[in-house]
Coordinates of C-alpha atoms and ligand atoms in Angstrom, one line a residue:
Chain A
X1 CA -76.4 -21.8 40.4
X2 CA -74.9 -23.7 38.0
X3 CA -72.4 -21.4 36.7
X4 CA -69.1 -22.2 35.2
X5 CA -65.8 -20.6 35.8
X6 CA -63.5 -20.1 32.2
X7 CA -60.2 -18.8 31.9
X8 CA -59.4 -18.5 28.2
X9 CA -57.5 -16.1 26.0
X10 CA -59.2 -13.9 23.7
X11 CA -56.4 -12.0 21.2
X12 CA -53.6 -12.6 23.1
X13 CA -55.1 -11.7 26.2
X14 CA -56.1 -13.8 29.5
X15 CA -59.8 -13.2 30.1
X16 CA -62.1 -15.0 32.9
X17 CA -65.8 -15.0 33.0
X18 CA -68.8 -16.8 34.5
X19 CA -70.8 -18.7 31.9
X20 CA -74.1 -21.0 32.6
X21 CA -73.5 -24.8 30.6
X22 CA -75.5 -24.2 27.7
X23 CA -74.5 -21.1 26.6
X24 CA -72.3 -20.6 23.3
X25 CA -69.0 -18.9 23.1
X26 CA -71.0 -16.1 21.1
X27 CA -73.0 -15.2 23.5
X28 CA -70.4 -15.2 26.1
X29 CA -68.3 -12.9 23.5
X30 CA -71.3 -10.4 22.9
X31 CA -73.2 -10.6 25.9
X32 CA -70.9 -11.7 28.9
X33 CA -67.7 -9.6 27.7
X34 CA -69.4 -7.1 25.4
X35 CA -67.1 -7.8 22.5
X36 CA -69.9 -7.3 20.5
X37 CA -67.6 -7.4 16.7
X38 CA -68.7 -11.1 16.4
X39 CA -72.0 -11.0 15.2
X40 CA -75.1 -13.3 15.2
X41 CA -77.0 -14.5 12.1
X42 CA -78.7 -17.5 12.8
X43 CA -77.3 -19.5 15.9
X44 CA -77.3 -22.4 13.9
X45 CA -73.9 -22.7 12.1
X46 CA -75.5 -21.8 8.9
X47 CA -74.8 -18.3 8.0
X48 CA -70.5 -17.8 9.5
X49 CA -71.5 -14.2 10.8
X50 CA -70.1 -15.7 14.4
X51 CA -66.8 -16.9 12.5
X52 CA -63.9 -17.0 15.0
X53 CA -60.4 -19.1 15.5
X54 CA -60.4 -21.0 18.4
X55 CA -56.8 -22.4 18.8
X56 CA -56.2 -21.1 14.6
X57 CA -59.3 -23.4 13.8
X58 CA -62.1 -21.6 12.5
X59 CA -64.8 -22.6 13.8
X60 CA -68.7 -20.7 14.3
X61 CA -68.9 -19.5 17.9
X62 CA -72.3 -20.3 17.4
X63 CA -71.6 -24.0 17.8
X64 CA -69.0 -23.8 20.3
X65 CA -69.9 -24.1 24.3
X66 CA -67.8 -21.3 26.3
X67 CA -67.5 -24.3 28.6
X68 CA -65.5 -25.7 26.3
X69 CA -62.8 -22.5 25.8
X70 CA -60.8 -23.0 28.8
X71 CA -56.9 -22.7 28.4
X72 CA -57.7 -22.2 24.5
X73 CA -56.3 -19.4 22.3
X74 CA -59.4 -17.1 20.6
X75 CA -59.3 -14.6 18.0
X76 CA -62.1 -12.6 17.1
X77 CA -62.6 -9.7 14.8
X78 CA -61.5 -7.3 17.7
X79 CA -58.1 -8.9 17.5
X80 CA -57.3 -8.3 13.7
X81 CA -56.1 -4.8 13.3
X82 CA -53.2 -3.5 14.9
X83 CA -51.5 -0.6 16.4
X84 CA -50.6 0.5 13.5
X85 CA -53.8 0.3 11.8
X86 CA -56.4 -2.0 9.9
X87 CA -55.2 -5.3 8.9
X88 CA -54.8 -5.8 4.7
X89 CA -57.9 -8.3 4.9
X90 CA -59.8 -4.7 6.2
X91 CA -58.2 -2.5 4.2
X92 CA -59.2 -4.7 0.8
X93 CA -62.7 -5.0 1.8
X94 CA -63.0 -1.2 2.0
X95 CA -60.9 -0.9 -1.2
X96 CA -63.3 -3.1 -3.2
X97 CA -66.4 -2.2 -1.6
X98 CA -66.6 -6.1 -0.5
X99 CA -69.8 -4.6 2.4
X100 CA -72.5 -2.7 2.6
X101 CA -74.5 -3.9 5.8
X102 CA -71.6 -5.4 7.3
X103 CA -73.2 -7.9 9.6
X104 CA -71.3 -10.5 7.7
X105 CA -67.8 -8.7 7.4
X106 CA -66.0 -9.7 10.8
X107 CA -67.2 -13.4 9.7
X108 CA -65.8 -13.2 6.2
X109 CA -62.5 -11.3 7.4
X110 CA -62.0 -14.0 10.3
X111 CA -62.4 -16.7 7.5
X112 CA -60.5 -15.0 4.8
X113 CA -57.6 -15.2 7.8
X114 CA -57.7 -18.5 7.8
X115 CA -58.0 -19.3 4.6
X116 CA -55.0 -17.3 3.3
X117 CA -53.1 -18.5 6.7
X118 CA -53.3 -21.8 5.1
X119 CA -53.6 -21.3 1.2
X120 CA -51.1 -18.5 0.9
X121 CA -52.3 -18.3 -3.0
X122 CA -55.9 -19.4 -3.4
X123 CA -57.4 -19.7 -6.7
X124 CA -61.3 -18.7 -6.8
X125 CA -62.7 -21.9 -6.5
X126 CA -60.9 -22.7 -3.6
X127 CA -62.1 -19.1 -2.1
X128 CA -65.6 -19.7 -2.9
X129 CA -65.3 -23.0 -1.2
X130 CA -63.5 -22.1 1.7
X131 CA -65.9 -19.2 2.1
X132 CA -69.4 -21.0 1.7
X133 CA -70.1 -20.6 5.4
X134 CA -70.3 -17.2 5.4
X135 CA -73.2 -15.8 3.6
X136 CA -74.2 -12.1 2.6
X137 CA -77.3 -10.8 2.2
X138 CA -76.2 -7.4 0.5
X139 CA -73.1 -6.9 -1.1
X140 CA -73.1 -9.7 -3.7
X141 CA -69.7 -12.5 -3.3
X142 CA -67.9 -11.2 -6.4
X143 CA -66.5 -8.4 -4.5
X144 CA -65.5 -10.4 -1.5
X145 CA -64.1 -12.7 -4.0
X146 CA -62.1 -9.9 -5.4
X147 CA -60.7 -8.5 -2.4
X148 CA -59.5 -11.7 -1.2
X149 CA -57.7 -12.0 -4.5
X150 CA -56.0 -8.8 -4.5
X151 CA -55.1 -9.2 -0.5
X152 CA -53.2 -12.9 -1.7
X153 CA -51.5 -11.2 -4.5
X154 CA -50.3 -8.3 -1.9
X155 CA -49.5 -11.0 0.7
X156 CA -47.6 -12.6 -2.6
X157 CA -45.6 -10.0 -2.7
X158 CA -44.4 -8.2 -6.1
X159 CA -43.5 -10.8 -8.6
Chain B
X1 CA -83.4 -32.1 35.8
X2 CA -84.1 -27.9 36.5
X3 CA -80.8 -26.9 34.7
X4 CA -78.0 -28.1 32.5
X5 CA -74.3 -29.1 33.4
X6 CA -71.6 -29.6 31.4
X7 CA -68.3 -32.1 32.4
X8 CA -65.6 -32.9 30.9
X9 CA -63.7 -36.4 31.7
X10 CA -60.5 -37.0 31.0
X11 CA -60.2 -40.5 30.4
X12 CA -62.2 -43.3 28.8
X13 CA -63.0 -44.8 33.1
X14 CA -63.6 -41.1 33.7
X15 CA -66.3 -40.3 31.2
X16 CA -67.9 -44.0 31.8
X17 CA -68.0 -43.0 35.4
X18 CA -69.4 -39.6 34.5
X19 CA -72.3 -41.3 32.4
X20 CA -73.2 -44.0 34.9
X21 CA -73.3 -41.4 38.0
X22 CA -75.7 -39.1 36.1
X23 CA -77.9 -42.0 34.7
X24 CA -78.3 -44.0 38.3
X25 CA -79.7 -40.3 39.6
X26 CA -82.0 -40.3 36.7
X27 CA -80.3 -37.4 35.2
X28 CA -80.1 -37.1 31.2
X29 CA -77.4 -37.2 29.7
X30 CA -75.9 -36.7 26.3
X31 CA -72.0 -37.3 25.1
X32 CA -70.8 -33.6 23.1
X33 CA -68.6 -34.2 20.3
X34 CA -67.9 -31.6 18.1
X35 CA -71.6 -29.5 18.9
X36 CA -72.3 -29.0 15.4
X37 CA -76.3 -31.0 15.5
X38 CA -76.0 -30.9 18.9
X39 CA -75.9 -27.5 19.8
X40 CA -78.6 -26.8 16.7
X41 CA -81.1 -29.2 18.2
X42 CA -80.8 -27.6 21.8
X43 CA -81.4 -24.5 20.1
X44 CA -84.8 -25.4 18.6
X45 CA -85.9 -29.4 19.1
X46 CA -84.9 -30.2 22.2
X47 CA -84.0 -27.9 24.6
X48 CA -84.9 -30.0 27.4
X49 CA -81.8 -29.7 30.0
X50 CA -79.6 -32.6 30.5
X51 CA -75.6 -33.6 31.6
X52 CA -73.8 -33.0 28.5
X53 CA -70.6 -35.2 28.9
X54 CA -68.1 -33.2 26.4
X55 CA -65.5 -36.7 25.4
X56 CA -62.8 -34.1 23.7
X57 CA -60.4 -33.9 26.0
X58 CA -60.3 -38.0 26.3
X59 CA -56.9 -38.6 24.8
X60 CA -58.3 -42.2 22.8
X61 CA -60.9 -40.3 21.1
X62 CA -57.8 -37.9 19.9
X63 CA -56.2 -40.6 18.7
X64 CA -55.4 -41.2 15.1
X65 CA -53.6 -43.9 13.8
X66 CA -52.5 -45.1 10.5
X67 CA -51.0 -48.8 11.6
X68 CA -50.0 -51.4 8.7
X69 CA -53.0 -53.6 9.2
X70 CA -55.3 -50.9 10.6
X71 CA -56.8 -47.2 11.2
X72 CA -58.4 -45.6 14.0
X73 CA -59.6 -42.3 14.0
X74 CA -60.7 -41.4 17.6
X75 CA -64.7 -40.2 18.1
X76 CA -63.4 -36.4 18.8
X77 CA -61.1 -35.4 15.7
X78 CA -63.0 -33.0 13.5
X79 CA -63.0 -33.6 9.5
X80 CA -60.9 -30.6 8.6
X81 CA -57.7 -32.2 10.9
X82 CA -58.7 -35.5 8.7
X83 CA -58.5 -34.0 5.6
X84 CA -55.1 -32.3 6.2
X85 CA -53.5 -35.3 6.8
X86 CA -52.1 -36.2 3.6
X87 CA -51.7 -40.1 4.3
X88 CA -54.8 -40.3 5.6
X89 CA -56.5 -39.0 2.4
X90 CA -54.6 -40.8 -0.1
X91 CA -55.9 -44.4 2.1
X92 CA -59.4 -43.4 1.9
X93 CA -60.0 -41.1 -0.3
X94 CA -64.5 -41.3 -0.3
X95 CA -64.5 -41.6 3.2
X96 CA -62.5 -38.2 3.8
X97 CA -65.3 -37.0 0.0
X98 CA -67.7 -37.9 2.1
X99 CA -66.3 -35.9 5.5
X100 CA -65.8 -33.1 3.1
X101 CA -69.5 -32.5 1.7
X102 CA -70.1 -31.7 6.1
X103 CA -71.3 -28.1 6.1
X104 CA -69.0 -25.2 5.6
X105 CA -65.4 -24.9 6.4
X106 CA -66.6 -23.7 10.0
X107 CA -68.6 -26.5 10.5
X108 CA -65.7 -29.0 9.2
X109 CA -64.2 -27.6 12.0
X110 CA -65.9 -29.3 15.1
X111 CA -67.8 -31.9 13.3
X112 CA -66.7 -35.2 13.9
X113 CA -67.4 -38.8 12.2
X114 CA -68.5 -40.1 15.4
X115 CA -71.1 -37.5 15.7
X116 CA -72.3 -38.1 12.3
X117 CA -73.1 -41.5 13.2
X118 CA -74.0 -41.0 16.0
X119 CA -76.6 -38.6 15.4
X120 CA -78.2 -41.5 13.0
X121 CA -80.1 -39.0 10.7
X122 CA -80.8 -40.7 7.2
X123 CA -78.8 -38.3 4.9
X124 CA -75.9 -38.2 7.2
X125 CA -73.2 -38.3 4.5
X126 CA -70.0 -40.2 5.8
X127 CA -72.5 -43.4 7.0
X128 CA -72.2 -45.0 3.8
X129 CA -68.8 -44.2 3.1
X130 CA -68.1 -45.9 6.7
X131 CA -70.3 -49.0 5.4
X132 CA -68.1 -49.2 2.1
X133 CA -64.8 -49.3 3.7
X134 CA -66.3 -52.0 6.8
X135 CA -65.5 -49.1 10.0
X136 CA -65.6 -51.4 12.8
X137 CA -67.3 -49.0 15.5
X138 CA -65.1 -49.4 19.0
X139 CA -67.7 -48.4 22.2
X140 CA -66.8 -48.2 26.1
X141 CA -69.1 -48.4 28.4
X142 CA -69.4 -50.1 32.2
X143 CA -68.9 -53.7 31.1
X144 CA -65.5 -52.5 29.3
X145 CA -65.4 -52.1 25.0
X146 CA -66.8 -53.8 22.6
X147 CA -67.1 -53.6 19.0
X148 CA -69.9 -53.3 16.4
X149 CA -69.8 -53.2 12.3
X150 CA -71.2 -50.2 11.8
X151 CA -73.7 -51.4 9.6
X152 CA -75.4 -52.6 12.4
X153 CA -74.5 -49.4 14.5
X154 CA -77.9 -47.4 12.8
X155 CA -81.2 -48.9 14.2
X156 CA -83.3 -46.6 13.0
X157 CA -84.1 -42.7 12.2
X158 CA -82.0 -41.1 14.8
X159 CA -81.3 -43.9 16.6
X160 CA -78.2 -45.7 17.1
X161 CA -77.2 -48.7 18.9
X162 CA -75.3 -47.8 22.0
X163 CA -77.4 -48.5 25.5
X164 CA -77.2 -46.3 28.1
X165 CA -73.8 -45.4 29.7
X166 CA -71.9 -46.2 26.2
X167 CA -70.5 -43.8 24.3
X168 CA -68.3 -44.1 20.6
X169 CA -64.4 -44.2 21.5
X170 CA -63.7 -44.6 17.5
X171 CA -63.1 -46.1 14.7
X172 CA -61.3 -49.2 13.7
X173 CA -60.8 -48.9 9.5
X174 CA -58.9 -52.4 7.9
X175 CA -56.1 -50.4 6.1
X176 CA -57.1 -50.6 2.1
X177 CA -54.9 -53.4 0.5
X178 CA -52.6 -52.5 -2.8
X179 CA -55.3 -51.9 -5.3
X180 CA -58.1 -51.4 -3.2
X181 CA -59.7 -47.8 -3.0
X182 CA -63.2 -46.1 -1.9
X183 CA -65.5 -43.7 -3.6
X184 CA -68.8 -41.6 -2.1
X185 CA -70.7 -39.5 -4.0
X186 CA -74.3 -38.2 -3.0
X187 CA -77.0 -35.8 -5.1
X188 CA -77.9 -32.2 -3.6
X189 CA -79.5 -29.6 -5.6
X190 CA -77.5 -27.3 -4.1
X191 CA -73.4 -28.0 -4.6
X192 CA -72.5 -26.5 -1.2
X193 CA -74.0 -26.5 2.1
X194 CA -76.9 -28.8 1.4
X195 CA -78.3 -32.6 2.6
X196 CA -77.9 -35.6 0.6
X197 CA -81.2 -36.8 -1.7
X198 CA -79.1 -39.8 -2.2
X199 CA -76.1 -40.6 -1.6
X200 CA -73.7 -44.1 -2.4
X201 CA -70.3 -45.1 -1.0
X202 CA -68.1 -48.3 -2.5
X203 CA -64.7 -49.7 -1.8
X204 CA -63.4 -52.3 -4.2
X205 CA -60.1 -54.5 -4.0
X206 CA -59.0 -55.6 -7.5
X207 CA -56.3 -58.7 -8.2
X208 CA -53.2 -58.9 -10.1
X209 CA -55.3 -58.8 -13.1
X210 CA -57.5 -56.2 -12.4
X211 CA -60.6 -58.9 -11.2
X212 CA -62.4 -57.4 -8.7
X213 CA -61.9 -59.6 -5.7
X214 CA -64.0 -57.9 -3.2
X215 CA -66.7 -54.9 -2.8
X216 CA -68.7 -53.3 -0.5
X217 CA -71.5 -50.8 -2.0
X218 CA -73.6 -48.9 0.7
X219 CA -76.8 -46.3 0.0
X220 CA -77.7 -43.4 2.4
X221 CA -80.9 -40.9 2.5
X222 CA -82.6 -43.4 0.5
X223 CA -84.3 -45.8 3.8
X224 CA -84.6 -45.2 7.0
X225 CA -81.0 -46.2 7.9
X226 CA -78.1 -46.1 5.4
X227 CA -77.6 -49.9 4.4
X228 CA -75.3 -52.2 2.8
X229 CA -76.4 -53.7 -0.8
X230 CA -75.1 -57.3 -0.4
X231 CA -76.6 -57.6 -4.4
X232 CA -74.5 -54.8 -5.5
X233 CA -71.3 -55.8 -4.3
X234 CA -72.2 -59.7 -5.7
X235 CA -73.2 -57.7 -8.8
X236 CA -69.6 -56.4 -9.1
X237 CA -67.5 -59.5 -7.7
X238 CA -65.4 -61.6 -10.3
X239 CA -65.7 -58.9 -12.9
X240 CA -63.4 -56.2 -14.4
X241 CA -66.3 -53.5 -13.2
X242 CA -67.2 -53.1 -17.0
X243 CA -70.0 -51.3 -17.8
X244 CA -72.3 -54.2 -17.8
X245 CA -71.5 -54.8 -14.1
X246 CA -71.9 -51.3 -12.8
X247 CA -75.4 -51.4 -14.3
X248 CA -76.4 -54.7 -12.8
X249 CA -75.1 -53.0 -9.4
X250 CA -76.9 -49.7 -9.8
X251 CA -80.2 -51.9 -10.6
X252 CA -79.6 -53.6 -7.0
X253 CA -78.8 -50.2 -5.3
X254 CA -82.4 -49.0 -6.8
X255 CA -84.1 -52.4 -5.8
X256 CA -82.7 -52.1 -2.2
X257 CA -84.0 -48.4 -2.0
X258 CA -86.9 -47.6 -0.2
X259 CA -87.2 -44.0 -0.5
X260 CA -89.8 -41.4 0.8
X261 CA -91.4 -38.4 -1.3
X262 CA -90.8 -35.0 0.4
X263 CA -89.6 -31.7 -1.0
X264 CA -85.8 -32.6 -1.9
X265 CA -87.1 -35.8 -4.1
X266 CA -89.6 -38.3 -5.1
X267 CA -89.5 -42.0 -4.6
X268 CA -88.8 -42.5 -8.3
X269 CA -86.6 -39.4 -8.4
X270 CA -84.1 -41.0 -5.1
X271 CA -84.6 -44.7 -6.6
X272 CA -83.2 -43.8 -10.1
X273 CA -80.3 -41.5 -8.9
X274 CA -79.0 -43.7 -5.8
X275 CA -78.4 -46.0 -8.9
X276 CA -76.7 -43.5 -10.9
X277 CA -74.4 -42.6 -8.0
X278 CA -73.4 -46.6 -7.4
X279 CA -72.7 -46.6 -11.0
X280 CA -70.4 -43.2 -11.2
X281 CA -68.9 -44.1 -7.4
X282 CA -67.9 -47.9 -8.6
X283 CA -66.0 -46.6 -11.4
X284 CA -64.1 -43.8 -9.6
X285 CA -63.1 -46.5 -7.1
X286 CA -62.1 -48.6 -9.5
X287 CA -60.1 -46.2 -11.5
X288 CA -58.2 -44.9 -7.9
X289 CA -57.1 -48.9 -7.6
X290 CA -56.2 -49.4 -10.4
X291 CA -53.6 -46.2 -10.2
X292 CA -52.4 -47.2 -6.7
X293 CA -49.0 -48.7 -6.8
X294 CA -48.7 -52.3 -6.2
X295 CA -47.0 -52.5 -3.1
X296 CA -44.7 -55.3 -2.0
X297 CA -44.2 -58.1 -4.0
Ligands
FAD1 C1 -74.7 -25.8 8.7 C2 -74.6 -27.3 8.8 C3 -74.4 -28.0 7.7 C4 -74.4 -29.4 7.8 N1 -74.2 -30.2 6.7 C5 -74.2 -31.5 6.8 C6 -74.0 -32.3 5.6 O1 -73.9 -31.8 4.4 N2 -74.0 -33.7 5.7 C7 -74.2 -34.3 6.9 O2 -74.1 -35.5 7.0 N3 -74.3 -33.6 8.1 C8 -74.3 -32.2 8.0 N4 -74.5 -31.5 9.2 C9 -74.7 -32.1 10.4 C10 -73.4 -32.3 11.3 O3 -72.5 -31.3 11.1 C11 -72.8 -33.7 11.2 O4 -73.7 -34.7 11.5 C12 -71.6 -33.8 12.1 O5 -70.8 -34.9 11.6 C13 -71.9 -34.1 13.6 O6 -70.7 -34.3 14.3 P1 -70.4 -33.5 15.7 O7 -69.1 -34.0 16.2 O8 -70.7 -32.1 15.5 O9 -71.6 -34.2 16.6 P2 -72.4 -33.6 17.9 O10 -73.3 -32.6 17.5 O11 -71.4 -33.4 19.0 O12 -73.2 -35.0 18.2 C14 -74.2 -35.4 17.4 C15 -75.0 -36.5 18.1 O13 -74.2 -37.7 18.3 C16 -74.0 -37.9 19.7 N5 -72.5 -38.2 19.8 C17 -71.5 -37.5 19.2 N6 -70.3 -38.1 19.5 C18 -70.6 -39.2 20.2 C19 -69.8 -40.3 20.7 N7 -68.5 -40.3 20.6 N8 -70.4 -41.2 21.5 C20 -71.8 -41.2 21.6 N9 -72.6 -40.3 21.1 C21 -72.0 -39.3 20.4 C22 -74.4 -36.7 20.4 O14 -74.8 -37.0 21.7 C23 -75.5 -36.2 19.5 O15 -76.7 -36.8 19.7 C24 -74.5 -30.1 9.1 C25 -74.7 -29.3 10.2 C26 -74.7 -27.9 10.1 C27 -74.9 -27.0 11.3
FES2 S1 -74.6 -17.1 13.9 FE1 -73.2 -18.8 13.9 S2 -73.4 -19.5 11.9 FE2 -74.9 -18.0 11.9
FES3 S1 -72.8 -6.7 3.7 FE1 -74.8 -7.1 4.5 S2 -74.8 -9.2 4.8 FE2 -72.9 -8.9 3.8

């Protein structure tokens, strides 16, 4: 057997697992440790429904070895909400309607993290941009667009 | 080989070791950069199992360096820690364009410049950009480093030019002069998340009275290879990159074209618009010189 031994951290927390060479951080997340949030669209780095931060670099776990995780710092949707309850990025999305399916959501919510950890006050274009790896099949972008507005402007705070 | 493995050296010695070892047992190997057509084409074209030697955490291929005479960007830094380097942007402003058209945010991620060349496909959007701004390509291997102008780095479709046991360690950039700047633009119908039909890159150096002294033009998904247009640059030396000029270089960017037909484009179609794109990218370029301070004295 050719199996690999990882020690990583996934939201906050040190996790260990087994993982063959050639398998991807996603389906290490989903199949290995069951954290099944991340989701798989394509497996080819086209459609962002894998989107997590490895290290506070998103990346698509699609494209991303678990080999290659050791000692790194992961968050994935599971990590997002808190004790006290959803996360703004969630709470916006259900405000606005910004899913219906929701196989893309934990990729747009990872990515909207991101973005807005790194453009505090985006304008659209640079949302639509920074959002073009993640597509949806349902909902339509303007109401993603939307809800990322209004959680920037809350994140703002009052002017 | 029955099954894959994965290493991952820690030094330049270590990861020439690695590849030597594995290629004397007649294992396959392949160097991992940042994944992103790697991990694609073990998904569907090649899933054949193989060593794959992972060269991030070589701390040379981190590097990045912005010296006075000269820039290296090391084989393992992905284009979104390019672009947030400020500095780096303002120096070479197409090539970082050109890093920037890569895929999503996600994908800008992992994927690295190395692995865009190295991957050798046709379209692959910073190869021309590297041409333009003369990327000197810096390879290890068991007989020590050596270096190749990356023009000559791209052999053919998917092909490049580093022999077994080699692998990129990065790239050496001549730091752009006063009033020198770069420019790539390509054509996708698309304006996000799509492959170049054609693509141009140009760096130009003007003098004291705005002559252009010196000019490299480079064309991409238009031949086999992306390739440098001596004619173009000639076409563009000793003039004030007027109009007339960038129209005698865009007819030598669609005389050096040899285009196929296929879905994105027909030969006429890529031929015309790789000369539009010289003709737009030379004048950007120019127009970024010509605002860049005049340093020193
Ligand atoms: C959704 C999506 C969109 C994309 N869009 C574009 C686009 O618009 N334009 C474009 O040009 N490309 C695009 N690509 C392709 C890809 O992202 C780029 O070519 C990228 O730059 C590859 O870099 P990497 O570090 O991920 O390479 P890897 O996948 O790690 O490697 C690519 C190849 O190069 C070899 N290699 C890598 N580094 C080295 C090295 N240092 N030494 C020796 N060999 C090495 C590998 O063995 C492999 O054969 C896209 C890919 C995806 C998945
Ligand atoms: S599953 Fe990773 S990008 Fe689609
Ligand atoms: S809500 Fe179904 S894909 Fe976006």
């Amino acid at each position: 057997m050719n199996k690999i031994q990882v020690i990583t951290s996934i939201n906050h927390e040190e996790v260990e697992f087994l993982c063959e060479p050639q398998e991807t951080l996603l389906d290490v997340l989903r199949d290995t440790l069951g954290r099944t949030g991340t989701k798989e669209g394509c497996a080819t780095g086209d459609c962002g429904a894998c989107s997590v931060l490895v290290d506070d670099r998103l990346v698509c776990s699609c494209l991303v070895l678990a080999a290659e995780t050791g000692g790194r710092e992961i968050t994935t949707i599971e990590g997002i909400a808190t004790e006290e309850g959803l996360h703004p990025i969630q709470q916006k999305f259900l405000d606005h309607a910004a899913l219906q399916c929701g196989v893309c959501t934990p990729g747009l919510i990872i990515a909207t993290k991101s973005l807005l950890d790194r453009h505090p006050d985006p304008d659209e274009t640079t949302i639509r941009y920074w959002l073009a790896g993640n597509l949806c099949r349902c909902t339509g972008y303007d109401k993603i667009v939307r809800a990322v507005q209004d959680v920037a402007r809350d994140l703002a705070g009052p002017a | 080989m029955e099954a894959f493995a994965y290493v991952a050296p820690s030094s330049i010695d270590e990861a020439v070791a690695e590849l030597a070892r594995h290629a004397k047992k007649g294992h396959r190997t392949q160097v991992l950069a940042g994944g992103t057509d790697l991990l694609v084409q073990m998904r569907g074209a090649d899933i054949e199992p193989r060593i794959l030697v992972d060269i991030k955490n070589v701390a040379e291929t981190n590097r990045l360096h912005l010296g006075n005479n000269e820039i290296f960007i090391g084989a393992a830094i992905p284009s979104a820690v390019l672009n947030e380097n400020a500095e780096l942007v303002e120096l070479l402003p197409g090539l970082l364009e050109a890093a920037d058209l890569i895929g999503s945010t996600q994908i800008q991620g992992r994927a690295t410049l190395g692995g865009n060349l190295c991957n050798a496909s046709p379209a692959g959007d910073t190869i021309p950009a590297m041409i333009a701004v003369g990327v000197s390509c810096v390879i290890a291997g068991g007989k020590g480093q050596r270096e190749m102008p990356v023009e000559k780095f791209v052999v053919g479709v998917g092909r490049n030019a580093l022999e077994a046991g080699e692998f990129l360690v990065g790239l050496k950039i001549p730091r752009p002069k006063s009033r020198a700047a770069d420019a790539y633009l390509r054509f996708t119908p698309r304006t996000e998340m799509d492959i170049a039909v054609a693509g141009c890159g140009v760096s130009v150096t003007l003098d004291a009275k705005g002559l252009c002294k010196e000019a490299r033009v480079a064309i991409g998904a238009v031949a086999p290879t992306a390739i440098l247009v001596p004619a173009a640059a000639n076409a563009l030396i000793g003039t004030t990159l007027d109009d007339a000029a960038l129209a005698a270089a865009a007819a030598a960017c669609s005389d050096a074209a040899s285009p196929i037909t296929d879905k994105r484009g027909t030969i006429d179609f890529r031929r015309k618009v790789v000369g539009v794109l010289c003709r737009r990218a030379t004048a950007i370029a120019r127009d970024r010189a010509l605002a860049r301070k005049v340093l020193g004295v």
